Amino acid sequence: MTDAATGAPPVPRTRSCPFLPPDGLADIRAAAPVTRATFPSGDEAWLLTGYEQVRAMLRHPGFSVLVPRALNTKDGVVAERPGRGSLLWQDPPEHTGDRRLLAKEFTVRRMQQLRPNIQRIVDDHLDAMEAKGGPIDLVQALAVPVPSMVISDLFGVPVDRRPEFQDIAEAMMRVDQDAEATHAAGLRLGGLLYQLVQERRAAPGDDLISALITMDDPEGGQLDDMFLMNAAGTLLIAAHDTTACMIGMGAALLLDRPDQLALLRQDPSLIGNAVEELLRYLTIGQYGAERVATEDVELGGVTIRKGEQVIAHVLAADFDPAFVPDPERFDITRRPSPHLAFGFGAHQCIGQQLARIELQIVFETLFRRFPTLQLAVPTDQLRFRDDMVFYGVHELPVTW
Ligand code: HEM
């Protein structure tokens, strides 16, 4: 199939199996891991589907995140960029300095310290689920609230304001609302984060915001309110929907594969491996990472010219047989692979250790406490997030 206006075929978006990448991507990768494609915005750009080529691009200094067009949207219009502290929308050298500041707080040690609290949050939600009884929607009961409670902990949101914080965080992520409602939620979030920053300035605690407040800005003085709000807002957006989608979709996949779930139940020490295979197999950033070339770059035998846009299709790359043998086999006993679910290069996910800890605790505890957990509807009745940046399930009715 070819797009009449541009000549390049459209990027595949339709999945015949909800747990596998869109149909046709494997053929594209086999024929040409770096090729031209037409994107939902109507623009033609480079599509990278090979594991090696995706990694080479994501670590190459000749690409910027400041793309002129948003290829995966219908209108192609790029949203306003928040500025310093927002990482996802910053290039080096500004990105390098700001990321270094935030990375100081994302140490493995600090993340491990969160473990007991994460376990308590998960236990509380599972207690509530048990008390209510099935069938229940696991997305609303577990997948959505747990990540927002964890972020509240990380930010030091006072206990009495957590319901409001959670409410706003969820309103930001909703898709069944118009742009005005999302904008309104954004304003409420800005207000809440501003208040939080002022409170932490007045009475510092043992949380991430308080730690950032005491840091020196390499550009002089201390980090200002704008930086702190941009950093907190980006962290919230980057952490919440992603982790929620992985919990919902991960549970759906495990329940759909009783043989793999049985292996995990027999040997809970497989949880680390299982989470890595879930991350690879689902690679929920389903549209890939967008970049624009800032110089001419030779990649996979083609020249990408300065100013041309590129999509690093991490999902296609994680199913490259040159990267993992038999990629369509979901196998939690695989040796953990350097998958691209958290991206690669300068912008690789800063919260990946936290995400791993959350997912390990959630799946280990869920399947231990609910040994008879099963889907309450057939898999083909589930609604999947085909048209959203992060793939997942809208609802996951379960019973036990
Ligand atoms: C399973 C859950 C998660 C997934 C799949 C995920 C995925 C990703 C990916 C693919 C990127 C790279 C984007 C790009 O290259 O354009 C990224 C960046 C980022 N993630 Fe995550 N993420 C997850 C959880 C989290 C959590 C829990 C946090 C924070 C607490 C977080 C914070 C960030 C931030 C701040 C960035 C931007 C880093 C930068 O630009 O330097 N993420 N994430």
JSON list of N, CA, C and O in Angstrom, two decimals, residues 11-12 15 20-30 32-35 39 47-55 279-289 311-324 327-328 339-341:
[
{"chain": "A", "resi": 11, "resn": "VAL", "atom": "N", "xyz": [3.01, 4.15, 7.98]},
{"chain": "A", "resi": 11, "resn": "VAL", "atom": "CA", "xyz": [3.60, 3.35, 9.05]},
{"chain": "A", "resi": 11, "resn": "VAL", "atom": "C", "xyz": [2.51, 2.42, 9.60]},
{"chain": "A", "resi": 11, "resn": "VAL", "atom": "O", "xyz": [1.39, 2.85, 9.85]},
{"chain": "A", "resi": 12, "resn": "PRO", "atom": "N", "xyz": [2.79, 1.12, 9.74]},
{"chain": "A", "resi": 12, "resn": "PRO", "atom": "CA", "xyz": [1.75, 0.18, 10.18]},
{"chain": "A", "resi": 12, "resn": "PRO", "atom": "C", "xyz": [1.26, 0.51, 11.59]},
{"chain": "A", "resi": 12, "resn": "PRO", "atom": "O", "xyz": [2.06, 0.82, 12.48]},
{"chain": "A", "resi": 15, "resn": "ARG", "atom": "N", "xyz": [-2.95, -4.00, 14.68]},
{"chain": "A", "resi": 15, "resn": "ARG", "atom": "CA", "xyz": [-2.43, -5.25, 15.26]},
{"chain": "A", "resi": 15, "resn": "ARG", "atom": "C", "xyz": [-3.48, -6.33, 15.09]},
{"chain": "A", "resi": 15, "resn": "ARG", "atom": "O", "xyz": [-4.61, -6.18, 15.57]},
{"chain": "A", "resi": 20, "resn": "LEU", "atom": "N", "xyz": [1.11, -8.48, 20.02]},
{"chain": "A", "resi": 20, "resn": "LEU", "atom": "CA", "xyz": [2.26, -8.41, 19.11]},
{"chain": "A", "resi": 20, "resn": "LEU", "atom": "C", "xyz": [2.30, -7.05, 18.41]},
{"chain": "A", "resi": 20, "resn": "LEU", "atom": "O", "xyz": [1.28, -6.36, 18.34]},
{"chain": "A", "resi": 21, "resn": "PRO", "atom": "N", "xyz": [3.46, -6.66, 17.88]},
{"chain": "A", "resi": 21, "resn": "PRO", "atom": "CA", "xyz": [3.56, -5.36, 17.19]},
{"chain": "A", "resi": 21, "resn": "PRO", "atom": "C", "xyz": [2.62, -5.31, 15.97]},
{"chain": "A", "resi": 21, "resn": "PRO", "atom": "O", "xyz": [2.18, -6.36, 15.48]},
{"chain": "A", "resi": 22, "resn": "PRO", "atom": "N", "xyz": [2.32, -4.11, 15.47]},
{"chain": "A", "resi": 22, "resn": "PRO", "atom": "CA", "xyz": [1.44, -3.99, 14.30]},
{"chain": "A", "resi": 22, "resn": "PRO", "atom": "C", "xyz": [1.90, -4.85, 13.12]},
{"chain": "A", "resi": 22, "resn": "PRO", "atom": "O", "xyz": [3.09, -5.04, 12.91]},
{"chain": "A", "resi": 23, "resn": "ASP", "atom": "N", "xyz": [0.91, -5.33, 12.37]},
{"chain": "A", "resi": 23, "resn": "ASP", "atom": "CA", "xyz": [1.18, -6.18, 11.22]},
{"chain": "A", "resi": 23, "resn": "ASP", "atom": "C", "xyz": [2.04, -5.41, 10.19]},
{"chain": "A", "resi": 23, "resn": "ASP", "atom": "O", "xyz": [1.78, -4.24, 9.95]},
{"chain": "A", "resi": 24, "resn": "GLY", "atom": "N", "xyz": [2.98, -6.10, 9.61]},
{"chain": "A", "resi": 24, "resn": "GLY", "atom": "CA", "xyz": [3.75, -5.50, 8.51]},
{"chain": "A", "resi": 24, "resn": "GLY", "atom": "C", "xyz": [5.07, -4.89, 8.96]},
{"chain": "A", "resi": 24, "resn": "GLY", "atom": "O", "xyz": [5.96, -4.67, 8.13]},
{"chain": "A", "resi": 25, "resn": "LEU", "atom": "N", "xyz": [5.22, -4.62, 10.26]},
{"chain": "A", "resi": 25, "resn": "LEU", "atom": "CA", "xyz": [6.48, -3.99, 10.72]},
{"chain": "A", "resi": 25, "resn": "LEU", "atom": "C", "xyz": [7.67, -4.92, 10.50]},
{"chain": "A", "resi": 25, "resn": "LEU", "atom": "O", "xyz": [8.75, -4.47, 10.13]},
{"chain": "A", "resi": 26, "resn": "ALA", "atom": "N", "xyz": [7.46, -6.23, 10.75]},
{"chain": "A", "resi": 26, "resn": "ALA", "atom": "CA", "xyz": [8.56, -7.18, 10.61]},
{"chain": "A", "resi": 26, "resn": "ALA", "atom": "C", "xyz": [9.03, -7.23, 9.15]},
{"chain": "A", "resi": 26, "resn": "ALA", "atom": "O", "xyz": [10.24, -7.29, 8.88]},
{"chain": "A", "resi": 27, "resn": "ASP", "atom": "N", "xyz": [8.08, -7.15, 8.21]},
{"chain": "A", "resi": 27, "resn": "ASP", "atom": "CA", "xyz": [8.46, -7.18, 6.79]},
{"chain": "A", "resi": 27, "resn": "ASP", "atom": "C", "xyz": [9.26, -5.94, 6.43]},
{"chain": "A", "resi": 27, "resn": "ASP", "atom": "O", "xyz": [10.23, -6.00, 5.68]},
{"chain": "A", "resi": 28, "resn": "ILE", "atom": "N", "xyz": [8.80, -4.80, 6.95]},
{"chain": "A", "resi": 28, "resn": "ILE", "atom": "CA", "xyz": [9.52, -3.55, 6.67]},
{"chain": "A", "resi": 28, "resn": "ILE", "atom": "C", "xyz": [10.95, -3.65, 7.19]},
{"chain": "A", "resi": 28, "resn": "ILE", "atom": "O", "xyz": [11.91, -3.31, 6.50]},
{"chain": "A", "resi": 29, "resn": "ARG", "atom": "N", "xyz": [11.09, -4.14, 8.43]},
{"chain": "A", "resi": 29, "resn": "ARG", "atom": "CA", "xyz": [12.42, -4.24, 9.03]},
{"chain": "A", "resi": 29, "resn": "ARG", "atom": "C", "xyz": [13.32, -5.19, 8.23]},
{"chain": "A", "resi": 29, "resn": "ARG", "atom": "O", "xyz": [14.49, -4.90, 7.98]},
{"chain": "A", "resi": 30, "resn": "ALA", "atom": "N", "xyz": [12.72, -6.31, 7.80]},
{"chain": "A", "resi": 30, "resn": "ALA", "atom": "CA", "xyz": [13.52, -7.28, 7.03]},
{"chain": "A", "resi": 30, "resn": "ALA", "atom": "C", "xyz": [13.95, -6.70, 5.69]},
{"chain": "A", "resi": 30, "resn": "ALA", "atom": "O", "xyz": [15.07, -6.93, 5.22]},
{"chain": "A", "resi": 32, "resn": "ALA", "atom": "N", "xyz": [14.10, -3.27, 4.83]},
{"chain": "A", "resi": 32, "resn": "ALA", "atom": "CA", "xyz": [14.93, -2.07, 4.97]},
{"chain": "A", "resi": 32, "resn": "ALA", "atom": "C", "xyz": [14.76, -1.49, 6.38]},
{"chain": "A", "resi": 32, "resn": "ALA", "atom": "O", "xyz": [13.76, -0.83, 6.65]},
{"chain": "A", "resi": 33, "resn": "PRO", "atom": "N", "xyz": [15.74, -1.74, 7.27]},
{"chain": "A", "resi": 33, "resn": "PRO", "atom": "CA", "xyz": [15.60, -1.25, 8.65]},
{"chain": "A", "resi": 33, "resn": "PRO", "atom": "C", "xyz": [15.64, 0.27, 8.78]},
{"chain": "A", "resi": 33, "resn": "PRO", "atom": "O", "xyz": [15.31, 0.80, 9.84]},
{"chain": "A", "resi": 34, "resn": "VAL", "atom": "N", "xyz": [16.08, 0.95, 7.72]},
{"chain": "A", "resi": 34, "resn": "VAL", "atom": "CA", "xyz": [15.98, 2.42, 7.67]},
{"chain": "A", "resi": 34, "resn": "VAL", "atom": "C", "xyz": [15.27, 2.73, 6.36]},
{"chain": "A", "resi": 34, "resn": "VAL", "atom": "O", "xyz": [15.78, 2.42, 5.28]},
{"chain": "A", "resi": 35, "resn": "THR", "atom": "N", "xyz": [14.06, 3.30, 6.45]},
{"chain": "A", "resi": 35, "resn": "THR", "atom": "CA", "xyz": [13.28, 3.51, 5.22]},
{"chain": "A", "resi": 35, "resn": "THR", "atom": "C", "xyz": [12.38, 4.73, 5.36]},
{"chain": "A", "resi": 35, "resn": "THR", "atom": "O", "xyz": [12.27, 5.30, 6.45]},
{"chain": "A", "resi": 39, "resn": "PHE", "atom": "N", "xyz": [3.52, 9.29, 8.01]},
{"chain": "A", "resi": 39, "resn": "PHE", "atom": "CA", "xyz": [3.04, 9.23, 9.40]},
{"chain": "A", "resi": 39, "resn": "PHE", "atom": "C", "xyz": [1.65, 9.87, 9.52]},
{"chain": "A", "resi": 39, "resn": "PHE", "atom": "O", "xyz": [1.19, 10.54, 8.59]},
{"chain": "A", "resi": 47, "resn": "LEU", "atom": "N", "xyz": [11.83, 6.04, 8.94]},
{"chain": "A", "resi": 47, "resn": "LEU", "atom": "CA", "xyz": [11.33, 5.06, 9.92]},
{"chain": "A", "resi": 47, "resn": "LEU", "atom": "C", "xyz": [12.45, 4.06, 10.19]},
{"chain": "A", "resi": 47, "resn": "LEU", "atom": "O", "xyz": [12.90, 3.36, 9.27]},
{"chain": "A", "resi": 48, "resn": "LEU", "atom": "N", "xyz": [12.88, 3.98, 11.46]},
{"chain": "A", "resi": 48, "resn": "LEU", "atom": "CA", "xyz": [13.96, 3.06, 11.84]},
{"chain": "A", "resi": 48, "resn": "LEU", "atom": "C", "xyz": [13.35, 1.89, 12.62]},
{"chain": "A", "resi": 48, "resn": "LEU", "atom": "O", "xyz": [12.72, 2.10, 13.66]},
{"chain": "A", "resi": 49, "resn": "THR", "atom": "N", "xyz": [13.56, 0.67, 12.12]},
{"chain": "A", "resi": 49, "resn": "THR", "atom": "CA", "xyz": [12.95, -0.50, 12.76]},
{"chain": "A", "resi": 49, "resn": "THR", "atom": "C", "xyz": [13.97, -1.55, 13.21]},
{"chain": "A", "resi": 49, "resn": "THR", "atom": "O", "xyz": [13.60, -2.48, 13.92]},
{"chain": "A", "resi": 50, "resn": "GLY", "atom": "N", "xyz": [15.22, -1.43, 12.79]},
{"chain": "A", "resi": 50, "resn": "GLY", "atom": "CA", "xyz": [16.25, -2.41, 13.17]},
{"chain": "A", "resi": 50, "resn": "GLY", "atom": "C", "xyz": [16.85, -2.04, 14.52]},
{"chain": "A", "resi": 50, "resn": "GLY", "atom": "O", "xyz": [17.05, -0.85, 14.82]},
{"chain": "A", "resi": 51, "resn": "TYR", "atom": "N", "xyz": [17.13, -3.05, 15.34]},
{"chain": "A", "resi": 51, "resn": "TYR", "atom": "CA", "xyz": [17.66, -2.81, 16.70]},
{"chain": "A", "resi": 51, "resn": "TYR", "atom": "C", "xyz": [18.96, -2.00, 16.65]},
{"chain": "A", "resi": 51, "resn": "TYR", "atom": "O", "xyz": [19.11, -1.01, 17.34]},
{"chain": "A", "resi": 52, "resn": "GLU", "atom": "N", "xyz": [19.88, -2.42, 15.79]},
{"chain": "A", "resi": 52, "resn": "GLU", "atom": "CA", "xyz": [21.19, -1.74, 15.72]},
{"chain": "A", "resi": 52, "resn": "GLU", "atom": "C", "xyz": [21.03, -0.30, 15.27]},
{"chain": "A", "resi": 52, "resn": "GLU", "atom": "O", "xyz": [21.64, 0.63, 15.81]},
{"chain": "A", "resi": 53, "resn": "GLN", "atom": "N", "xyz": [20.18, -0.09, 14.23]},
{"chain": "A", "resi": 53, "resn": "GLN", "atom": "CA", "xyz": [20.01, 1.25, 13.66]},
{"chain": "A", "resi": 53, "resn": "GLN", "atom": "C", "xyz": [19.32, 2.18, 14.65]},
{"chain": "A", "resi": 53, "resn": "GLN", "atom": "O", "xyz": [19.65, 3.36, 14.76]},
{"chain": "A", "resi": 54, "resn": "VAL", "atom": "N", "xyz": [18.33, 1.64, 15.40]},
{"chain": "A", "resi": 54, "resn": "VAL", "atom": "CA", "xyz": [17.62, 2.46, 16.40]},
{"chain": "A", "resi": 54, "resn": "VAL", "atom": "C", "xyz": [18.60, 2.89, 17.50]},
{"chain": "A", "resi": 54, "resn": "VAL", "atom": "O", "xyz": [18.66, 4.06, 17.87]},
{"chain": "A", "resi": 55, "resn": "ARG", "atom": "N", "xyz": [19.41, 1.94, 17.97]},
{"chain": "A", "resi": 55, "resn": "ARG", "atom": "CA", "xyz": [20.38, 2.29, 19.01]},
{"chain": "A", "resi": 55, "resn": "ARG", "atom": "C", "xyz": [21.40, 3.30, 18.50]},
{"chain": "A", "resi": 55, "resn": "ARG", "atom": "O", "xyz": [21.76, 4.25, 19.20]},
{"chain": "A", "resi": 279, "resn": "LEU", "atom": "N", "xyz": [8.62, -6.06, 29.73]},
{"chain": "A", "resi": 279, "resn": "LEU", "atom": "CA", "xyz": [8.98, -4.73, 29.19]},
{"chain": "A", "resi": 279, "resn": "LEU", "atom": "C", "xyz": [9.35, -4.84, 27.71]},
{"chain": "A", "resi": 279, "resn": "LEU", "atom": "O", "xyz": [8.92, -4.04, 26.89]},
{"chain": "A", "resi": 280, "resn": "ARG", "atom": "N", "xyz": [10.18, -5.84, 27.38]},
{"chain": "A", "resi": 280, "resn": "ARG", "atom": "CA", "xyz": [10.58, -6.02, 25.98]},
{"chain": "A", "resi": 280, "resn": "ARG", "atom": "C", "xyz": [9.39, -6.35, 25.10]},
{"chain": "A", "resi": 280, "resn": "ARG", "atom": "O", "xyz": [9.17, -5.73, 24.07]},
{"chain": "A", "resi": 281, "resn": "TYR", "atom": "N", "xyz": [8.62, -7.34, 25.52]},
{"chain": "A", "resi": 281, "resn": "TYR", "atom": "CA", "xyz": [7.55, -7.87, 24.68]},
{"chain": "A", "resi": 281, "resn": "TYR", "atom": "C", "xyz": [6.46, -6.82, 24.43]},
{"chain": "A", "resi": 281, "resn": "TYR", "atom": "O", "xyz": [5.85, -6.78, 23.37]},
{"chain": "A", "resi": 282, "resn": "LEU", "atom": "N", "xyz": [6.23, -5.99, 25.44]},
{"chain": "A", "resi": 282, "resn": "LEU", "atom": "CA", "xyz": [5.16, -5.00, 25.30]},
{"chain": "A", "resi": 282, "resn": "LEU", "atom": "C", "xyz": [5.67, -3.65, 24.81]},
{"chain": "A", "resi": 282, "resn": "LEU", "atom": "O", "xyz": [4.89, -2.89, 24.23]},
{"chain": "A", "resi": 283, "resn": "THR", "atom": "N", "xyz": [6.92, -3.34, 25.01]},
{"chain": "A", "resi": 283, "resn": "THR", "atom": "CA", "xyz": [7.51, -2.03, 24.63]},
{"chain": "A", "resi": 283, "resn": "THR", "atom": "C", "xyz": [6.42, -0.99, 24.36]},
{"chain": "A", "resi": 283, "resn": "THR", "atom": "O", "xyz": [6.11, -0.65, 23.21]},
{"chain": "A", "resi": 284, "resn": "ILE", "atom": "N", "xyz": [5.84, -0.48, 25.45]},
{"chain": "A", "resi": 284, "resn": "ILE", "atom": "CA", "xyz": [4.56, 0.24, 25.34]},
{"chain": "A", "resi": 284, "resn": "ILE", "atom": "C", "xyz": [4.65, 1.61, 24.65]},
{"chain": "A", "resi": 284, "resn": "ILE", "atom": "O", "xyz": [3.62, 2.14, 24.25]},
{"chain": "A", "resi": 285, "resn": "GLY", "atom": "N", "xyz": [5.86, 2.16, 24.52]},
{"chain": "A", "resi": 285, "resn": "GLY", "atom": "CA", "xyz": [6.00, 3.41, 23.75]},
{"chain": "A", "resi": 285, "resn": "GLY", "atom": "C", "xyz": [5.84, 3.07, 22.28]},
{"chain": "A", "resi": 285, "resn": "GLY", "atom": "O", "xyz": [6.79, 3.09, 21.52]},
{"chain": "A", "resi": 286, "resn": "GLN", "atom": "N", "xyz": [4.59, 2.74, 21.90]},
{"chain": "A", "resi": 286, "resn": "GLN", "atom": "CA", "xyz": [4.34, 2.01, 20.65]},
{"chain": "A", "resi": 286, "resn": "GLN", "atom": "C", "xyz": [4.64, 2.80, 19.38]},
{"chain": "A", "resi": 286, "resn": "GLN", "atom": "O", "xyz": [4.79, 2.21, 18.32]},
{"chain": "A", "resi": 287, "resn": "TYR", "atom": "N", "xyz": [4.70, 4.13, 19.45]},
{"chain": "A", "resi": 287, "resn": "TYR", "atom": "CA", "xyz": [4.99, 4.89, 18.21]},
{"chain": "A", "resi": 287, "resn": "TYR", "atom": "C", "xyz": [6.47, 5.19, 18.04]},
{"chain": "A", "resi": 287, "resn": "TYR", "atom": "O", "xyz": [6.89, 5.65, 17.00]},
{"chain": "A", "resi": 288, "resn": "GLY", "atom": "N", "xyz": [7.24, 5.02, 19.11]},
{"chain": "A", "resi": 288, "resn": "GLY", "atom": "CA", "xyz": [8.69, 5.25, 19.02]},
{"chain": "A", "resi": 288, "resn": "GLY", "atom": "C", "xyz": [9.08, 6.66, 19.41]},
{"chain": "A", "resi": 288, "resn": "GLY", "atom": "O", "xyz": [8.25, 7.48, 19.78]},
{"chain": "A", "resi": 289, "resn": "ALA", "atom": "N", "xyz": [10.40, 6.92, 19.34]},
{"chain": "A", "resi": 289, "resn": "ALA", "atom": "CA", "xyz": [10.95, 8.21, 19.76]},
{"chain": "A", "resi": 289, "resn": "ALA", "atom": "C", "xyz": [11.18, 9.10, 18.53]},
{"chain": "A", "resi": 289, "resn": "ALA", "atom": "O", "xyz": [11.72, 8.63, 17.53]},
{"chain": "A", "resi": 311, "resn": "ILE", "atom": "N", "xyz": [11.89, 8.57, 13.08]},
{"chain": "A", "resi": 311, "resn": "ILE", "atom": "CA", "xyz": [11.21, 7.88, 14.17]},
{"chain": "A", "resi": 311, "resn": "ILE", "atom": "C", "xyz": [12.00, 6.61, 14.51]},
{"chain": "A", "resi": 311, "resn": "ILE", "atom": "O", "xyz": [12.22, 5.77, 13.63]},
{"chain": "A", "resi": 312, "resn": "ALA", "atom": "N", "xyz": [12.44, 6.51, 15.77]},
{"chain": "A", "resi": 312, "resn": "ALA", "atom": "CA", "xyz": [13.11, 5.30, 16.23]},
{"chain": "A", "resi": 312, "resn": "ALA", "atom": "C", "xyz": [12.02, 4.38, 16.77]},
{"chain": "A", "resi": 312, "resn": "ALA", "atom": "O", "xyz": [11.51, 4.59, 17.86]},
{"chain": "A", "resi": 313, "resn": "HIS", "atom": "N", "xyz": [11.65, 3.37, 15.99]},
{"chain": "A", "resi": 313, "resn": "HIS", "atom": "CA", "xyz": [10.53, 2.50, 16.36]},
{"chain": "A", "resi": 313, "resn": "HIS", "atom": "C", "xyz": [11.03, 1.44, 17.34]},
{"chain": "A", "resi": 313, "resn": "HIS", "atom": "O", "xyz": [11.41, 0.33, 16.93]},
{"chain": "A", "resi": 314, "resn": "VAL", "atom": "N", "xyz": [11.03, 1.78, 18.63]},
{"chain": "A", "resi": 314, "resn": "VAL", "atom": "CA", "xyz": [11.62, 0.88, 19.63]},
{"chain": "A", "resi": 314, "resn": "VAL", "atom": "C", "xyz": [10.88, -0.46, 19.73]},
{"chain": "A", "resi": 314, "resn": "VAL", "atom": "O", "xyz": [11.48, -1.50, 20.00]},
{"chain": "A", "resi": 315, "resn": "LEU", "atom": "N", "xyz": [9.58, -0.44, 19.48]},
{"chain": "A", "resi": 315, "resn": "LEU", "atom": "CA", "xyz": [8.80, -1.69, 19.53]},
{"chain": "A", "resi": 315, "resn": "LEU", "atom": "C", "xyz": [9.27, -2.64, 18.43]},
{"chain": "A", "resi": 315, "resn": "LEU", "atom": "O", "xyz": [9.51, -3.83, 18.67]},
{"chain": "A", "resi": 316, "resn": "ALA", "atom": "N", "xyz": [9.40, -2.11, 17.20]},
{"chain": "A", "resi": 316, "resn": "ALA", "atom": "CA", "xyz": [9.89, -2.95, 16.10]},
{"chain": "A", "resi": 316, "resn": "ALA", "atom": "C", "xyz": [11.29, -3.45, 16.42]},
{"chain": "A", "resi": 316, "resn": "ALA", "atom": "O", "xyz": [11.62, -4.63, 16.19]},
{"chain": "A", "resi": 317, "resn": "ALA", "atom": "N", "xyz": [12.13, -2.58, 16.98]},
{"chain": "A", "resi": 317, "resn": "ALA", "atom": "CA", "xyz": [13.53, -2.95, 17.27]},
{"chain": "A", "resi": 317, "resn": "ALA", "atom": "C", "xyz": [13.59, -4.08, 18.31]},
{"chain": "A", "resi": 317, "resn": "ALA", "atom": "O", "xyz": [14.42, -4.97, 18.20]},
{"chain": "A", "resi": 318, "resn": "ASP", "atom": "N", "xyz": [12.69, -4.04, 19.30]},
{"chain": "A", "resi": 318, "resn": "ASP", "atom": "CA", "xyz": [12.71, -5.07, 20.34]},
{"chain": "A", "resi": 318, "resn": "ASP", "atom": "C", "xyz": [12.20, -6.43, 19.84]},
{"chain": "A", "resi": 318, "resn": "ASP", "atom": "O", "xyz": [12.24, -7.42, 20.57]},
{"chain": "A", "resi": 319, "resn": "PHE", "atom": "N", "xyz": [11.68, -6.46, 18.60]},
{"chain": "A", "resi": 319, "resn": "PHE", "atom": "CA", "xyz": [11.28, -7.72, 17.98]},
{"chain": "A", "resi": 319, "resn": "PHE", "atom": "C", "xyz": [12.19, -8.08, 16.82]},
{"chain": "A", "resi": 319, "resn": "PHE", "atom": "O", "xyz": [11.82, -8.89, 15.97]},
{"chain": "A", "resi": 320, "resn": "ASP", "atom": "N", "xyz": [13.38, -7.46, 16.79]},
{"chain": "A", "resi": 320, "resn": "ASP", "atom": "CA", "xyz": [14.33, -7.74, 15.72]},
{"chain": "A", "resi": 320, "resn": "ASP", "atom": "C", "xyz": [15.00, -9.09, 16.02]},
{"chain": "A", "resi": 320, "resn": "ASP", "atom": "O", "xyz": [15.64, -9.24, 17.06]},
{"chain": "A", "resi": 321, "resn": "PRO", "atom": "N", "xyz": [14.88, -10.09, 15.12]},
{"chain": "A", "resi": 321, "resn": "PRO", "atom": "CA", "xyz": [15.50, -11.39, 15.38]},
{"chain": "A", "resi": 321, "resn": "PRO", "atom": "C", "xyz": [17.02, -11.29, 15.48]},
{"chain": "A", "resi": 321, "resn": "PRO", "atom": "O", "xyz": [17.66, -12.20, 16.04]},
{"chain": "A", "resi": 322, "resn": "ALA", "atom": "N", "xyz": [17.60, -10.21, 14.97]},
{"chain": "A", "resi": 322, "resn": "ALA", "atom": "CA", "xyz": [19.05, -10.03, 15.13]},
{"chain": "A", "resi": 322, "resn": "ALA", "atom": "C", "xyz": [19.38, -9.64, 16.57]},
{"chain": "A", "resi": 322, "resn": "ALA", "atom": "O", "xyz": [20.52, -9.73, 17.00]},
{"chain": "A", "resi": 323, "resn": "PHE", "atom": "N", "xyz": [18.36, -9.24, 17.33]},
{"chain": "A", "resi": 323, "resn": "PHE", "atom": "CA", "xyz": [18.56, -8.84, 18.73]},
{"chain": "A", "resi": 323, "resn": "PHE", "atom": "C", "xyz": [18.21, -9.98, 19.68]},
{"chain": "A", "resi": 323, "resn": "PHE", "atom": "O", "xyz": [19.00, -10.35, 20.55]},
{"chain": "A", "resi": 324, "resn": "VAL", "atom": "N", "xyz": [17.01, -10.57, 19.54]},
{"chain": "A", "resi": 324, "resn": "VAL", "atom": "CA", "xyz": [16.64, -11.73, 20.35]},
{"chain": "A", "resi": 324, "resn": "VAL", "atom": "C", "xyz": [16.15, -12.86, 19.44]},
{"chain": "A", "resi": 324, "resn": "VAL", "atom": "O", "xyz": [15.38, -12.59, 18.50]},
{"chain": "A", "resi": 327, "resn": "PRO", "atom": "N", "xyz": [11.71, -13.76, 18.51]},
{"chain": "A", "resi": 327, "resn": "PRO", "atom": "CA", "xyz": [11.22, -12.62, 19.31]},
{"chain": "A", "resi": 327, "resn": "PRO", "atom": "C", "xyz": [9.74, -12.69, 19.67]},
{"chain": "A", "resi": 327, "resn": "PRO", "atom": "O", "xyz": [9.33, -12.12, 20.67]},
{"chain": "A", "resi": 328, "resn": "GLU", "atom": "N", "xyz": [8.93, -13.41, 18.87]},
{"chain": "A", "resi": 328, "resn": "GLU", "atom": "CA", "xyz": [7.49, -13.44, 19.15]},
{"chain": "A", "resi": 328, "resn": "GLU", "atom": "C", "xyz": [7.12, -14.42, 20.26]},
{"chain": "A", "resi": 328, "resn": "GLU", "atom": "O", "xyz": [5.97, -14.50, 20.67]},
{"chain": "A", "resi": 339, "resn": "HIS", "atom": "N", "xyz": [16.83, -4.50, 26.22]},
{"chain": "A", "resi": 339, "resn": "HIS", "atom": "CA", "xyz": [15.72, -4.03, 25.38]},
{"chain": "A", "resi": 339, "resn": "HIS", "atom": "C", "xyz": [15.64, -2.51, 25.38]},
{"chain": "A", "resi": 339, "resn": "HIS", "atom": "O", "xyz": [16.33, -1.84, 26.17]},
{"chain": "A", "resi": 340, "resn": "LEU", "atom": "N", "xyz": [14.77, -1.99, 24.51]},
{"chain": "A", "resi": 340, "resn": "LEU", "atom": "CA", "xyz": [14.70, -0.54, 24.33]},
{"chain": "A", "resi": 340, "resn": "LEU", "atom": "C", "xyz": [13.40, 0.05, 24.89]},
{"chain": "A", "resi": 340, "resn": "LEU", "atom": "O", "xyz": [13.01, 1.15, 24.53]},
{"chain": "A", "resi": 341, "resn": "ALA", "atom": "N", "xyz": [12.73, -0.70, 25.78]},
{"chain": "A", "resi": 341, "resn": "ALA", "atom": "CA", "xyz": [11.46, -0.21, 26.34]},
{"chain": "A", "resi": 341, "resn": "ALA", "atom": "C", "xyz": [11.66, 1.09, 27.12]},
{"chain": "A", "resi": 341, "resn": "ALA", "atom": "O", "xyz": [10.73, 1.89, 27.25]}
]
